[in-house]
PDB file of C-alpha atoms in Angstrom:
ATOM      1  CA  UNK A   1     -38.108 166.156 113.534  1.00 49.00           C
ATOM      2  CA  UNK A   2     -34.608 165.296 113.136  1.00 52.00           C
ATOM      3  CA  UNK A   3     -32.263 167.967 114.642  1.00 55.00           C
ATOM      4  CA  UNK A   4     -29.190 168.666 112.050  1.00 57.00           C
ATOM      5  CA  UNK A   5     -25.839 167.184 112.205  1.00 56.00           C
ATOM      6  CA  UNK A   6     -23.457 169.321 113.867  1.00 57.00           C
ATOM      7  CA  UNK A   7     -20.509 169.908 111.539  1.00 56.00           C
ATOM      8  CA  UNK A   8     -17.187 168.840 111.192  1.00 55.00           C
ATOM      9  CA  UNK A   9     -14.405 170.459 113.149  1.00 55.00           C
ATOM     10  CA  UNK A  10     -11.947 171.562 110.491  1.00 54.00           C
ATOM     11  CA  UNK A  11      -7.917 171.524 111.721  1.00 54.00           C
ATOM     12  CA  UNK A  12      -7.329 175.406 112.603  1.00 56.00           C
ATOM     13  CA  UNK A  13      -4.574 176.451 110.219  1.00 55.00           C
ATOM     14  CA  UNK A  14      -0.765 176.997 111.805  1.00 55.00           C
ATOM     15  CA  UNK A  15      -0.237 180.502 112.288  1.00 59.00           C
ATOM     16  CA  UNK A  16       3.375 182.001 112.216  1.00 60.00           C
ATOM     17  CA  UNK A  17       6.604 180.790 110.811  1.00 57.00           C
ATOM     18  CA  UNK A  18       6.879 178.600 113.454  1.00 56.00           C
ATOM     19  CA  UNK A  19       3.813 176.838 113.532  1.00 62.00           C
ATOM     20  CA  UNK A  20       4.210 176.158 109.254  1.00 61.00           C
ATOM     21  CA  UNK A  21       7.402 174.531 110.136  1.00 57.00           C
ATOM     22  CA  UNK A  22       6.102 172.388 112.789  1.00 66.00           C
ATOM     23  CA  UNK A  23       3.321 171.598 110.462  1.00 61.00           C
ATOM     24  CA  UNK A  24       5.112 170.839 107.231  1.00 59.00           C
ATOM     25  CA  UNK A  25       7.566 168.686 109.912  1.00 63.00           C
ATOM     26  CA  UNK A  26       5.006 166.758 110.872  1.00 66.00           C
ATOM     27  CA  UNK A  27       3.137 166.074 108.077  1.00 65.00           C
ATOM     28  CA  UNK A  28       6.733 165.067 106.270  1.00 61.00           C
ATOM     29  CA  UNK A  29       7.028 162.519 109.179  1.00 60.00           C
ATOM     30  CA  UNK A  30       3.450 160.912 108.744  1.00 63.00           C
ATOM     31  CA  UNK A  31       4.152 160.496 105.078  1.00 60.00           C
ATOM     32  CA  UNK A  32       7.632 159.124 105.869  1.00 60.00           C
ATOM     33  CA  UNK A  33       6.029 156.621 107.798  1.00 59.00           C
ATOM     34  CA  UNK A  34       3.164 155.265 105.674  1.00 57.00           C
ATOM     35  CA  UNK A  35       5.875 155.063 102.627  1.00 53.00           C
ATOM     36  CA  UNK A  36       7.882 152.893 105.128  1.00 52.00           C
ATOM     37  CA  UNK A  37       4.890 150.735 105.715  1.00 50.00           C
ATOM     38  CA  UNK A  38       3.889 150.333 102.743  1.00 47.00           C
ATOM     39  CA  UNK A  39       7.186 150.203 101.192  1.00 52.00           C
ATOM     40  CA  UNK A  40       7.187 145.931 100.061  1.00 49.00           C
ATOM     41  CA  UNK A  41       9.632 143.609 101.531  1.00 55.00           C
ATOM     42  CA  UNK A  42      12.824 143.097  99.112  1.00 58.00           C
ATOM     43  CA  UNK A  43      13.707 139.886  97.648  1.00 61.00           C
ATOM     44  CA  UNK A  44      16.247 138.562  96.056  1.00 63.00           C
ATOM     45  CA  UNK A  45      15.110 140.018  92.506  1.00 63.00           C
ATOM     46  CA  UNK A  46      14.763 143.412  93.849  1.00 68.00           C
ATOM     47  CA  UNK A  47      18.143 143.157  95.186  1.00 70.00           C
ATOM     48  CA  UNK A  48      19.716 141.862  92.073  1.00 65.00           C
ATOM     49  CA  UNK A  49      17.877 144.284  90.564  1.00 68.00           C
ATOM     50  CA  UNK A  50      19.822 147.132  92.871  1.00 71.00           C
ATOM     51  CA  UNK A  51      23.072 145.441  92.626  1.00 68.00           C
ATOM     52  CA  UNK A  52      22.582 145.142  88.891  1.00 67.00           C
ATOM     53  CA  UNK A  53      21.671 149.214  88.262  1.00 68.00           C
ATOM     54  CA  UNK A  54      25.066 149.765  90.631  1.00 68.00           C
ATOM     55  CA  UNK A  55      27.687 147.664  88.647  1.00 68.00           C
ATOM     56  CA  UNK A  56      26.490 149.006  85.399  1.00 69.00           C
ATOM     57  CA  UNK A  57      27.181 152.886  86.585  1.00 66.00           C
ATOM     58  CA  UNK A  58      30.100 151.422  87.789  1.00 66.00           C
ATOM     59  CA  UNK A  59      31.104 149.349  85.225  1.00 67.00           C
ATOM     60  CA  UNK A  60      29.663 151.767  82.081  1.00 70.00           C
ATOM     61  CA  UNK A  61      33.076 154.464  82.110  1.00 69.00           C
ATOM     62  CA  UNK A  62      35.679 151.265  82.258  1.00 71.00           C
ATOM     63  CA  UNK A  63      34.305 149.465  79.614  1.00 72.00           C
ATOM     64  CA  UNK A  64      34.179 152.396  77.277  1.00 75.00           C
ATOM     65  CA  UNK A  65      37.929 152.938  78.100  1.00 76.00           C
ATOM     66  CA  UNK A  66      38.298 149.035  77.471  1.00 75.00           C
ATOM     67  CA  UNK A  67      36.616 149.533  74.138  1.00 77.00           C
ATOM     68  CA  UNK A  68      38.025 152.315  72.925  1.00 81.00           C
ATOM     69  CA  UNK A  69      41.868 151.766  73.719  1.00 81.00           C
ATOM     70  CA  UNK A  70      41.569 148.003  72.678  1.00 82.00           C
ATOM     71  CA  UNK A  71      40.632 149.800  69.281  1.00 83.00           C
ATOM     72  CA  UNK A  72      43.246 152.044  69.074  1.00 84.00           C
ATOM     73  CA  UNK A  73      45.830 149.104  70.188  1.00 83.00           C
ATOM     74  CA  UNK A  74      44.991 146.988  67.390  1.00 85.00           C
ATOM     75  CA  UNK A  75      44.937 150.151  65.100  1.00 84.00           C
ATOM     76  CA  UNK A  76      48.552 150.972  66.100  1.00 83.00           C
ATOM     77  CA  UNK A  77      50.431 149.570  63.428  1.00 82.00           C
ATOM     78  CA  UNK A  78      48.606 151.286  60.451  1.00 83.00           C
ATOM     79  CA  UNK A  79      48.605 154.894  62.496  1.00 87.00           C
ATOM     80  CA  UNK A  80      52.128 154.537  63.285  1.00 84.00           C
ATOM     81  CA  UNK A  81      51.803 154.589  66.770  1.00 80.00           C
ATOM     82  CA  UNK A  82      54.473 151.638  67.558  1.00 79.00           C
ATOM     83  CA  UNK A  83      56.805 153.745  66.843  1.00 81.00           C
ATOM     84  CA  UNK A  84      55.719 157.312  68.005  1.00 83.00           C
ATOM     85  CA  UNK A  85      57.638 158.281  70.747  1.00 80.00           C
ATOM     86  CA  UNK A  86      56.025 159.964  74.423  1.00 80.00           C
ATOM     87  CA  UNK A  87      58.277 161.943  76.384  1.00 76.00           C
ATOM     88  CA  UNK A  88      56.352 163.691  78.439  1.00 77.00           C
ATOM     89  CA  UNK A  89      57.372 163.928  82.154  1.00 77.00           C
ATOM     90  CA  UNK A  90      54.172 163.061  83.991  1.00 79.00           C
ATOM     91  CA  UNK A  91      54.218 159.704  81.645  1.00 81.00           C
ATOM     92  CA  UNK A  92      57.386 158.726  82.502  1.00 80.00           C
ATOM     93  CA  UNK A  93      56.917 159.248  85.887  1.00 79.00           C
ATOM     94  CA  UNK A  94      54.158 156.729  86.235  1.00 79.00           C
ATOM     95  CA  UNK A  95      56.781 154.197  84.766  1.00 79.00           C
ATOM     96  CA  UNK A  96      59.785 155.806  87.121  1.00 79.00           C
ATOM     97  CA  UNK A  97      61.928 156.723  84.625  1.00 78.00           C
ATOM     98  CA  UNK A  98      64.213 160.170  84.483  1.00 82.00           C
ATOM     99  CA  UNK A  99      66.421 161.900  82.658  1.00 83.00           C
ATOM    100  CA  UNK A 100      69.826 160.264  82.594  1.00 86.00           C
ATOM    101  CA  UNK A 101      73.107 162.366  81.183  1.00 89.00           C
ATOM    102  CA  UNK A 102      75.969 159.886  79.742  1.00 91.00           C
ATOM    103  CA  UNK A 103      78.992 159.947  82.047  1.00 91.00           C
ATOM    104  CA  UNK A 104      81.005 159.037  79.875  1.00 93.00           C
ATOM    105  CA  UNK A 105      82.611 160.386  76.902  1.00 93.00           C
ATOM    106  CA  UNK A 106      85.580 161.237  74.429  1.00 94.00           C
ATOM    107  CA  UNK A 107      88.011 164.216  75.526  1.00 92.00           C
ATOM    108  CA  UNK A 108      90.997 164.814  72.481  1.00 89.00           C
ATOM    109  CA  UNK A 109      92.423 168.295  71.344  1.00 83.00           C
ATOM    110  CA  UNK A 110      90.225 170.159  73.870  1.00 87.00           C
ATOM    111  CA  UNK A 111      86.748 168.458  72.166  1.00 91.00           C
ATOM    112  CA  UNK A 112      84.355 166.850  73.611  1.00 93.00           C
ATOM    113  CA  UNK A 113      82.314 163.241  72.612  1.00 93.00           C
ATOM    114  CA  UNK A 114      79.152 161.753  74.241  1.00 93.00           C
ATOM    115  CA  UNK A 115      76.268 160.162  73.275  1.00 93.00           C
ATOM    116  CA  UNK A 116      72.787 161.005  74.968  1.00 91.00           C
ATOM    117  CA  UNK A 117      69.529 159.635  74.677  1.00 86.00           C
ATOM    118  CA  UNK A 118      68.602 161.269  71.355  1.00 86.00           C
ATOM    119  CA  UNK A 119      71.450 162.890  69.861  1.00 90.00           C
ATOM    120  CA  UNK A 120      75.304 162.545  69.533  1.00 92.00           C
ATOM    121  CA  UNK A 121      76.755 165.253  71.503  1.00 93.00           C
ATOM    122  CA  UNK A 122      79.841 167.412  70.335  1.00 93.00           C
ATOM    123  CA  UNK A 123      81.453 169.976  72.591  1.00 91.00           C
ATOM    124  CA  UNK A 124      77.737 170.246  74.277  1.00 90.00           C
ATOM    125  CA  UNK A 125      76.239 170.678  71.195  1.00 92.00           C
ATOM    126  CA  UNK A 126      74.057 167.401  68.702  1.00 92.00           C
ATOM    127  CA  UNK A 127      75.061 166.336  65.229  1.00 91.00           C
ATOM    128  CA  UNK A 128      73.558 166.245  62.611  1.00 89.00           C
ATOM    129  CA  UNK A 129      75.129 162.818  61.670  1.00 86.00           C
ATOM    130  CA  UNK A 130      74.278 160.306  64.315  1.00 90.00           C
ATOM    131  CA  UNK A 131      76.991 158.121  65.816  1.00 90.00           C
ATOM    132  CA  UNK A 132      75.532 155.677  68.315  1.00 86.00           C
ATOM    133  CA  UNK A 133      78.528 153.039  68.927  1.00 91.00           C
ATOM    134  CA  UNK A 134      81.519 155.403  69.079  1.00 92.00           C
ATOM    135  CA  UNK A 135      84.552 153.487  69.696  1.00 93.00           C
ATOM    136  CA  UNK A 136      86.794 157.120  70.361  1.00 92.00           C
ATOM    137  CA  UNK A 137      87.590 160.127  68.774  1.00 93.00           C
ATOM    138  CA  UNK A 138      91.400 161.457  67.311  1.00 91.00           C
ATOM    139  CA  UNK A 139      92.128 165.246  66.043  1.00 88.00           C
ATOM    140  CA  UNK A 140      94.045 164.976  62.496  1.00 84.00           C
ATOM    141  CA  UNK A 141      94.889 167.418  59.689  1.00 74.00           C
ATOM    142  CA  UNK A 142      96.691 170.557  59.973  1.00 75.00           C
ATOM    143  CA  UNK A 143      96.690 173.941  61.947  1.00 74.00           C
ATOM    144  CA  UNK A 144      94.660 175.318  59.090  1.00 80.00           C
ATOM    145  CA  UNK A 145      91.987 172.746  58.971  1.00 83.00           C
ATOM    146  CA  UNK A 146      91.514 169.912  61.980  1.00 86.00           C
ATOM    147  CA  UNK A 147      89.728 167.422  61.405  1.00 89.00           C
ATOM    148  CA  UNK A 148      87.560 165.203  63.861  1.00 92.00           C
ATOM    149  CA  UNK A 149      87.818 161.438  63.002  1.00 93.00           C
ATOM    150  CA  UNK A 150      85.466 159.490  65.277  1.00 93.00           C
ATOM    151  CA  UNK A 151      85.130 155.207  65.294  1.00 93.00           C
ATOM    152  CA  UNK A 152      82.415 152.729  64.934  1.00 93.00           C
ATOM    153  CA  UNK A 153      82.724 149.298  64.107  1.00 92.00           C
ATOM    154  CA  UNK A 154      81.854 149.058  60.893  1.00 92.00           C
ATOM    155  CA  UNK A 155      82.419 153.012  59.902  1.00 92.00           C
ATOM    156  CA  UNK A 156      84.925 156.185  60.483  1.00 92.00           C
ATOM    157  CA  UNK A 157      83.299 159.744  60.330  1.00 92.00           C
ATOM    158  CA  UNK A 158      85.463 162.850  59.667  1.00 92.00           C
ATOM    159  CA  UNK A 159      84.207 165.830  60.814  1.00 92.00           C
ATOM    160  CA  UNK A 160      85.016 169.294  60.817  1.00 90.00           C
ATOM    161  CA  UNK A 161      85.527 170.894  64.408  1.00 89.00           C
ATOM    162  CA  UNK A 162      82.138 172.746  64.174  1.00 88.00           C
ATOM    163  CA  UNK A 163      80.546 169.569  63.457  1.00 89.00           C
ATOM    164  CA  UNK A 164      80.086 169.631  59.872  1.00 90.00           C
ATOM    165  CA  UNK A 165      80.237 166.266  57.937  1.00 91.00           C
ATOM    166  CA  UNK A 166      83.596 166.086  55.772  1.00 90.00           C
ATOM    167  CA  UNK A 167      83.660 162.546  55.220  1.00 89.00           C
ATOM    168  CA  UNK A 168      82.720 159.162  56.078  1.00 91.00           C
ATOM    169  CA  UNK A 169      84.041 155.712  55.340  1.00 89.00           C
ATOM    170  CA  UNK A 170      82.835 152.212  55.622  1.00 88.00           C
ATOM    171  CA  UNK A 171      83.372 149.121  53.449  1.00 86.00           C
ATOM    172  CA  UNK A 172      86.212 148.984  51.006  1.00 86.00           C
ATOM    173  CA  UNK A 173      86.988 152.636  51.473  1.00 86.00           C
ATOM    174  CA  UNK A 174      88.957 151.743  54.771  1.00 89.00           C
ATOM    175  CA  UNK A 175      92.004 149.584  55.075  1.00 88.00           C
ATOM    176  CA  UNK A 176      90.139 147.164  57.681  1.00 85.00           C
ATOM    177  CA  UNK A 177      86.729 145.372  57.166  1.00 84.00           C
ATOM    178  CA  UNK A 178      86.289 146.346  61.209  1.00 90.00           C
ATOM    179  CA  UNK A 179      87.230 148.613  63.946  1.00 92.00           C
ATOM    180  CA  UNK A 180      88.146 147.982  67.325  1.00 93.00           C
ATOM    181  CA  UNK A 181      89.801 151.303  68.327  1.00 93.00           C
ATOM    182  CA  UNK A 182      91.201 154.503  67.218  1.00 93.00           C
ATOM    183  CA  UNK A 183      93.714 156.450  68.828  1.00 91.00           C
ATOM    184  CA  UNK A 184      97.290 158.657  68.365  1.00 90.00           C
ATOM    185  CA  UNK A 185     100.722 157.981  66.953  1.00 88.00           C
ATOM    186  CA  UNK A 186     102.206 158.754  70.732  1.00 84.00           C
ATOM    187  CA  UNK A 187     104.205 162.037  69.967  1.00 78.00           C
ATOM    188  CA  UNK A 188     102.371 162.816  67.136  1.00 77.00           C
ATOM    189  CA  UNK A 189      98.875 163.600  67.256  1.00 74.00           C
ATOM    190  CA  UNK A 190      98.205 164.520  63.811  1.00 80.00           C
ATOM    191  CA  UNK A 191      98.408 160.942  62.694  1.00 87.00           C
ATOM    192  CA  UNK A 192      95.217 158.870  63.198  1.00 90.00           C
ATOM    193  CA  UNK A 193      95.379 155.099  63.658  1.00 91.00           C
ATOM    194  CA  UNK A 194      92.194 152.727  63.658  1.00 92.00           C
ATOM    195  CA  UNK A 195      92.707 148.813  64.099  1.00 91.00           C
ATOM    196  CA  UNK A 196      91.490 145.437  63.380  1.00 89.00           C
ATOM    197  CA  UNK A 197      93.915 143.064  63.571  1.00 87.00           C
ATOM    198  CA  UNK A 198      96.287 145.071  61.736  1.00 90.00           C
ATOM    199  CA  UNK A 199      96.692 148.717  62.582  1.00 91.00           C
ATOM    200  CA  UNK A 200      96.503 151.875  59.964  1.00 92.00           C
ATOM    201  CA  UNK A 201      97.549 155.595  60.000  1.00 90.00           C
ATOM    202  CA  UNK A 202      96.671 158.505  57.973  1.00 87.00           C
ATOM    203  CA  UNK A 203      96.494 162.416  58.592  1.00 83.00           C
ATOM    204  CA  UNK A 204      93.652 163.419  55.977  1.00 79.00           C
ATOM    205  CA  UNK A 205      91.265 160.051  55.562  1.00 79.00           C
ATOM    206  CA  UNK A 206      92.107 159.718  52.129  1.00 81.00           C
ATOM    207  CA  UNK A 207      95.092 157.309  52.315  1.00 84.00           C
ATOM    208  CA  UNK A 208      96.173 154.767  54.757  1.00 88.00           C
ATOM    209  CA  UNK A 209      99.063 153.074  55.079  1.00 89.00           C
ATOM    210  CA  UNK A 210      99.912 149.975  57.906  1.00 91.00           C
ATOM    211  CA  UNK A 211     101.377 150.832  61.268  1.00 89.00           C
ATOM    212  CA  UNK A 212     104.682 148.530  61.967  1.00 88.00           C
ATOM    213  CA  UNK A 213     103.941 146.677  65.155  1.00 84.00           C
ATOM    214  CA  UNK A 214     104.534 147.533  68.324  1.00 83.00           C
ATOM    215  CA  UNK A 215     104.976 151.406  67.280  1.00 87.00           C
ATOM    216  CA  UNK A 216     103.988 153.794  70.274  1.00 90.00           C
ATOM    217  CA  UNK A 217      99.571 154.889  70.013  1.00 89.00           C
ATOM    218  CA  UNK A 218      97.939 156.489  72.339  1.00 91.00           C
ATOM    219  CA  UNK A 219      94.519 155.046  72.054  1.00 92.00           C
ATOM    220  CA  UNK A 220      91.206 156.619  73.171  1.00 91.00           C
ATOM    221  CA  UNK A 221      89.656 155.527  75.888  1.00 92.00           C
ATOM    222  CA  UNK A 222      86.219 157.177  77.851  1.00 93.00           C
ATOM    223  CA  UNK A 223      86.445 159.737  80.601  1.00 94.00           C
ATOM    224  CA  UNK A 224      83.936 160.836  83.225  1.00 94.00           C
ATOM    225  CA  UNK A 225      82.045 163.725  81.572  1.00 93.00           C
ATOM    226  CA  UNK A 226      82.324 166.996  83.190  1.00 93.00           C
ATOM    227  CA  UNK A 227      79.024 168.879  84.838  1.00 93.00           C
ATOM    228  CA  UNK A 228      78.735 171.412  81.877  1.00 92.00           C
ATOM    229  CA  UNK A 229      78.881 168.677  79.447  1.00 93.00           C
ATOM    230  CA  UNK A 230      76.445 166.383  81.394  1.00 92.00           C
ATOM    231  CA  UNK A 231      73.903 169.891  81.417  1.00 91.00           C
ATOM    232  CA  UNK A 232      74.309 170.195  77.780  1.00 91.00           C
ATOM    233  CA  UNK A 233      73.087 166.709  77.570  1.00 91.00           C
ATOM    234  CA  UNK A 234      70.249 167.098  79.455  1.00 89.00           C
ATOM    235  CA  UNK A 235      67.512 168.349  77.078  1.00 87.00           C
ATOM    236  CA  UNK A 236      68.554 165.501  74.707  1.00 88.00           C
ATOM    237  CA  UNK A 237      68.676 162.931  77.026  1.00 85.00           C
ATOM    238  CA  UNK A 238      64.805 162.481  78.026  1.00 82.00           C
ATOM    239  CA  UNK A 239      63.684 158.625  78.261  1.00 80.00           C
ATOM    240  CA  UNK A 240      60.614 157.715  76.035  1.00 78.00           C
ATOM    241  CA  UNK A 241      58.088 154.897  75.186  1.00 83.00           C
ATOM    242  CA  UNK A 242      56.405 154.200  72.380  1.00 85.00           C
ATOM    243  CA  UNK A 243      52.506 154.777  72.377  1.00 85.00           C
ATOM    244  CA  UNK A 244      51.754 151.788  71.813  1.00 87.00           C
ATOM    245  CA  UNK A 245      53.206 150.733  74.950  1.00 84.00           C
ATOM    246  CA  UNK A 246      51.284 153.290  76.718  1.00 84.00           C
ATOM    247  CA  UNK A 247      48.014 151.924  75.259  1.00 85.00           C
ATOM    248  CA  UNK A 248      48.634 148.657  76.166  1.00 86.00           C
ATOM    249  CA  UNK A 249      49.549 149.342  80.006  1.00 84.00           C
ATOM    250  CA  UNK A 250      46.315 151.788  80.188  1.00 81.00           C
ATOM    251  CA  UNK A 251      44.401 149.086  78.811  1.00 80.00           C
ATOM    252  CA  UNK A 252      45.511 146.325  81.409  1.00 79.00           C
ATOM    253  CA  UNK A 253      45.881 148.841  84.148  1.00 78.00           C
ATOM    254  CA  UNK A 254      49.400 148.451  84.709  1.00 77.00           C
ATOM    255  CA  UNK A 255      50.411 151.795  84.144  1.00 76.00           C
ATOM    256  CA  UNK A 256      49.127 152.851  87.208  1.00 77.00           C
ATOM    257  CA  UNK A 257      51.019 149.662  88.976  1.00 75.00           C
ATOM    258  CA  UNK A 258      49.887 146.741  90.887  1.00 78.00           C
ATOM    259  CA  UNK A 259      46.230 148.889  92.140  1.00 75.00           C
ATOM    260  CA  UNK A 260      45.794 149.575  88.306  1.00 72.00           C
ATOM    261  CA  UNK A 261      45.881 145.736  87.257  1.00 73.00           C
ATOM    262  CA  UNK A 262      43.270 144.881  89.720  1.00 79.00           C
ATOM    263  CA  UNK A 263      40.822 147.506  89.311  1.00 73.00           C
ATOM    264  CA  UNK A 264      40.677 146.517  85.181  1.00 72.00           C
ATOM    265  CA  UNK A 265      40.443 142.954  87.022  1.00 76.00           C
ATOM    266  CA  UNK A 266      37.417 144.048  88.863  1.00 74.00           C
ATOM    267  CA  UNK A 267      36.354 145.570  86.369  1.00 73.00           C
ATOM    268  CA  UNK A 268      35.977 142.259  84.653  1.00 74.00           C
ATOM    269  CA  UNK A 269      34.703 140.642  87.477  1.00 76.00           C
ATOM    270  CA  UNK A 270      31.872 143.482  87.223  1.00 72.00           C
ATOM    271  CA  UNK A 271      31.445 142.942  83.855  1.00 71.00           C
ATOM    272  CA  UNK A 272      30.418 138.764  84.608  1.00 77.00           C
ATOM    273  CA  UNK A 273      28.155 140.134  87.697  1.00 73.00           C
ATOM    274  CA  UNK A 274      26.007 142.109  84.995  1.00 69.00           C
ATOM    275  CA  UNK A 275      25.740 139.078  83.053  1.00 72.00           C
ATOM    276  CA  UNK A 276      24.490 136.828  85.321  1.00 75.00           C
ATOM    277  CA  UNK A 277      22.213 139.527  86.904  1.00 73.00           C
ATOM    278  CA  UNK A 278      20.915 140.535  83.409  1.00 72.00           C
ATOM    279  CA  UNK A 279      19.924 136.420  82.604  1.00 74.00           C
ATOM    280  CA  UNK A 280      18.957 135.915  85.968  1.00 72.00           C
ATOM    281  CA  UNK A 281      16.454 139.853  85.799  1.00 70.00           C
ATOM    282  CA  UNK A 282      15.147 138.535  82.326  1.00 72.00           C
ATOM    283  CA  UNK A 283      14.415 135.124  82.992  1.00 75.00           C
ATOM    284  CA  UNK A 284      12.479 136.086  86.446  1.00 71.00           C
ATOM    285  CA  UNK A 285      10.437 138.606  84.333  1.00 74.00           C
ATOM    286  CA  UNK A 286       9.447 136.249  81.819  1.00 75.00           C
ATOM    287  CA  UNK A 287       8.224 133.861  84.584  1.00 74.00           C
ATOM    288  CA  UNK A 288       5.970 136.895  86.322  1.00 72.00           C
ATOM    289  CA  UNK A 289       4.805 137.291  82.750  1.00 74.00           C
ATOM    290  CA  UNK A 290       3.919 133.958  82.228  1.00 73.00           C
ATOM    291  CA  UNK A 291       2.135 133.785  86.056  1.00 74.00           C
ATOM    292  CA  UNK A 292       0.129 136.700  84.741  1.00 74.00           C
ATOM    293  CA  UNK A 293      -1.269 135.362  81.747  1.00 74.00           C
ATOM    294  CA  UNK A 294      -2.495 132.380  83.858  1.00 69.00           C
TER     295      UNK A 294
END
């Protein structure tokens, strides 16, 4: 008679806190090691396959950017935005540029004349009217009403000392088809005088006669701008790009300088690695396939 099998020894269960960690320890150590033997020897598609997953994540954020603001680039001339002005501080930062103040300007009769970035500045305060190329400025009229005449090339604005228009003349409405300066009869300021090749006075802009040569003007010439003046300034004289501009440098990476242009360059370089990874992943699947079949 056959005498029955003694039985199997079960493993005693861990007892304590301390024996369930050593337990679960151990038995996360064993599995550890049979995934690592098991675990198949990489090749050169696995790897590809590794590299391939890594670019992409990589790659996936830059190339939307690249999408997206190489749309709204070529979209810039319908939606205006070659000519929309940025001024904000942190933008022109990244391209080093700051608020300049003129330093020079126009001081007759106790009034001040600059021009700043975006405005024409008058006794610290913008015109309305817009003067960019100011030759000088002259005080005319009388006691009762001044009047501010101030020089371009082609033009001469009157203005009252507040700053309101009063009058402006270009073309046949002044004596001379250009101006080259304006100044003073010297000894008597009330009399303007603006000259080509010939020179022409008048006290109220409405009628000129010619200055005999060699009479006595004191013409207007630039002075360094006082501090108050060059604070009043300020707020109107903040440098600017277009958004366009800004598109294109974020697009090509050189808005954020030299480290910028080669990271979209890598980018590209990226961008051929998933390529050839992708041909190179499809065309070694289709061969497994095809070994399969056989």
């Amino acid at each position: 008679m056959t005498s029955p099998k003694p039985p199997t020894p079960q493993p005693s269960k861990p007892r304590g806190v301390v024996g369930r960690l050593r337990h679960f320890s151990e038995q996360a150590l064993s599995s550890r090691r049979q995934h690592t033997q098991a675990r198949a020897k990489p090749n050169l598609s696995m790897t590809l396959r590794t590299w391939h997953k890594r670019i992409g994540l990589f790659a996936f954020v830059f190339m939307g950017w690249l999408g997206f603001s190489g749309f709204l680039i070529n979209q810039s001339a319908d939606w205006g935005y070659d000519t929309k002005p940025i001024t904000a501080s942190w933008v022109m930062a990244l391209y080093g540029l700051h608020p300049e103040p003129p330093t020079k300007g126009y001081n007759v009769g106790g009034h001040w004349l600059a021009e700043a970035q975006d405005a024409t500045m008058l006794d610290g305060k913008p015109l309305k009217t817009r003067i960019s190329h100011q030759l000088g400025l002259a005080v005319a009229g009388t006691a009762d009403k001044p009047l501010l005449f101030i020089a371009e090339p082609e033009r001469v604005v009157v203005l009252s000392p507040n700053g309101d228009l009063v009058d402006e003349m270009s073309g046949y409405t002044l004596p001379a088809p250009q101006v080259r300066r304006i100044g003073t009869i010297a000894g008597n300021p009330s009399k303007v005088v603006i000259q080509d090749l010939d020179a022409y006075v008048t006290t109220d802009g409405l009628g000129w006669e010619k200055l005999p040569v060699n009479s006595p003007v004191e013409w207007a010439a630039p002075v360094d701008l006082p501090e108050p003046q060059r604070s009043a300034a300020m707020p109107f004289s903040l440098p600017s790009v277009t958004l366009e501009h800004v598109l294109v440098d974020a697009h090509s990476g050189r808005i954020f300088g030299i480290g910028g242009a080669w990271l979209i360059n890598f980018v590209g370089l990226a961008s051929m690695a998933l390529s050839i990874t992708g041909v190179w992943i499809i065309w070694r699947t289709n061969q497994q396939r095809k070994a399969a079949r056989r």
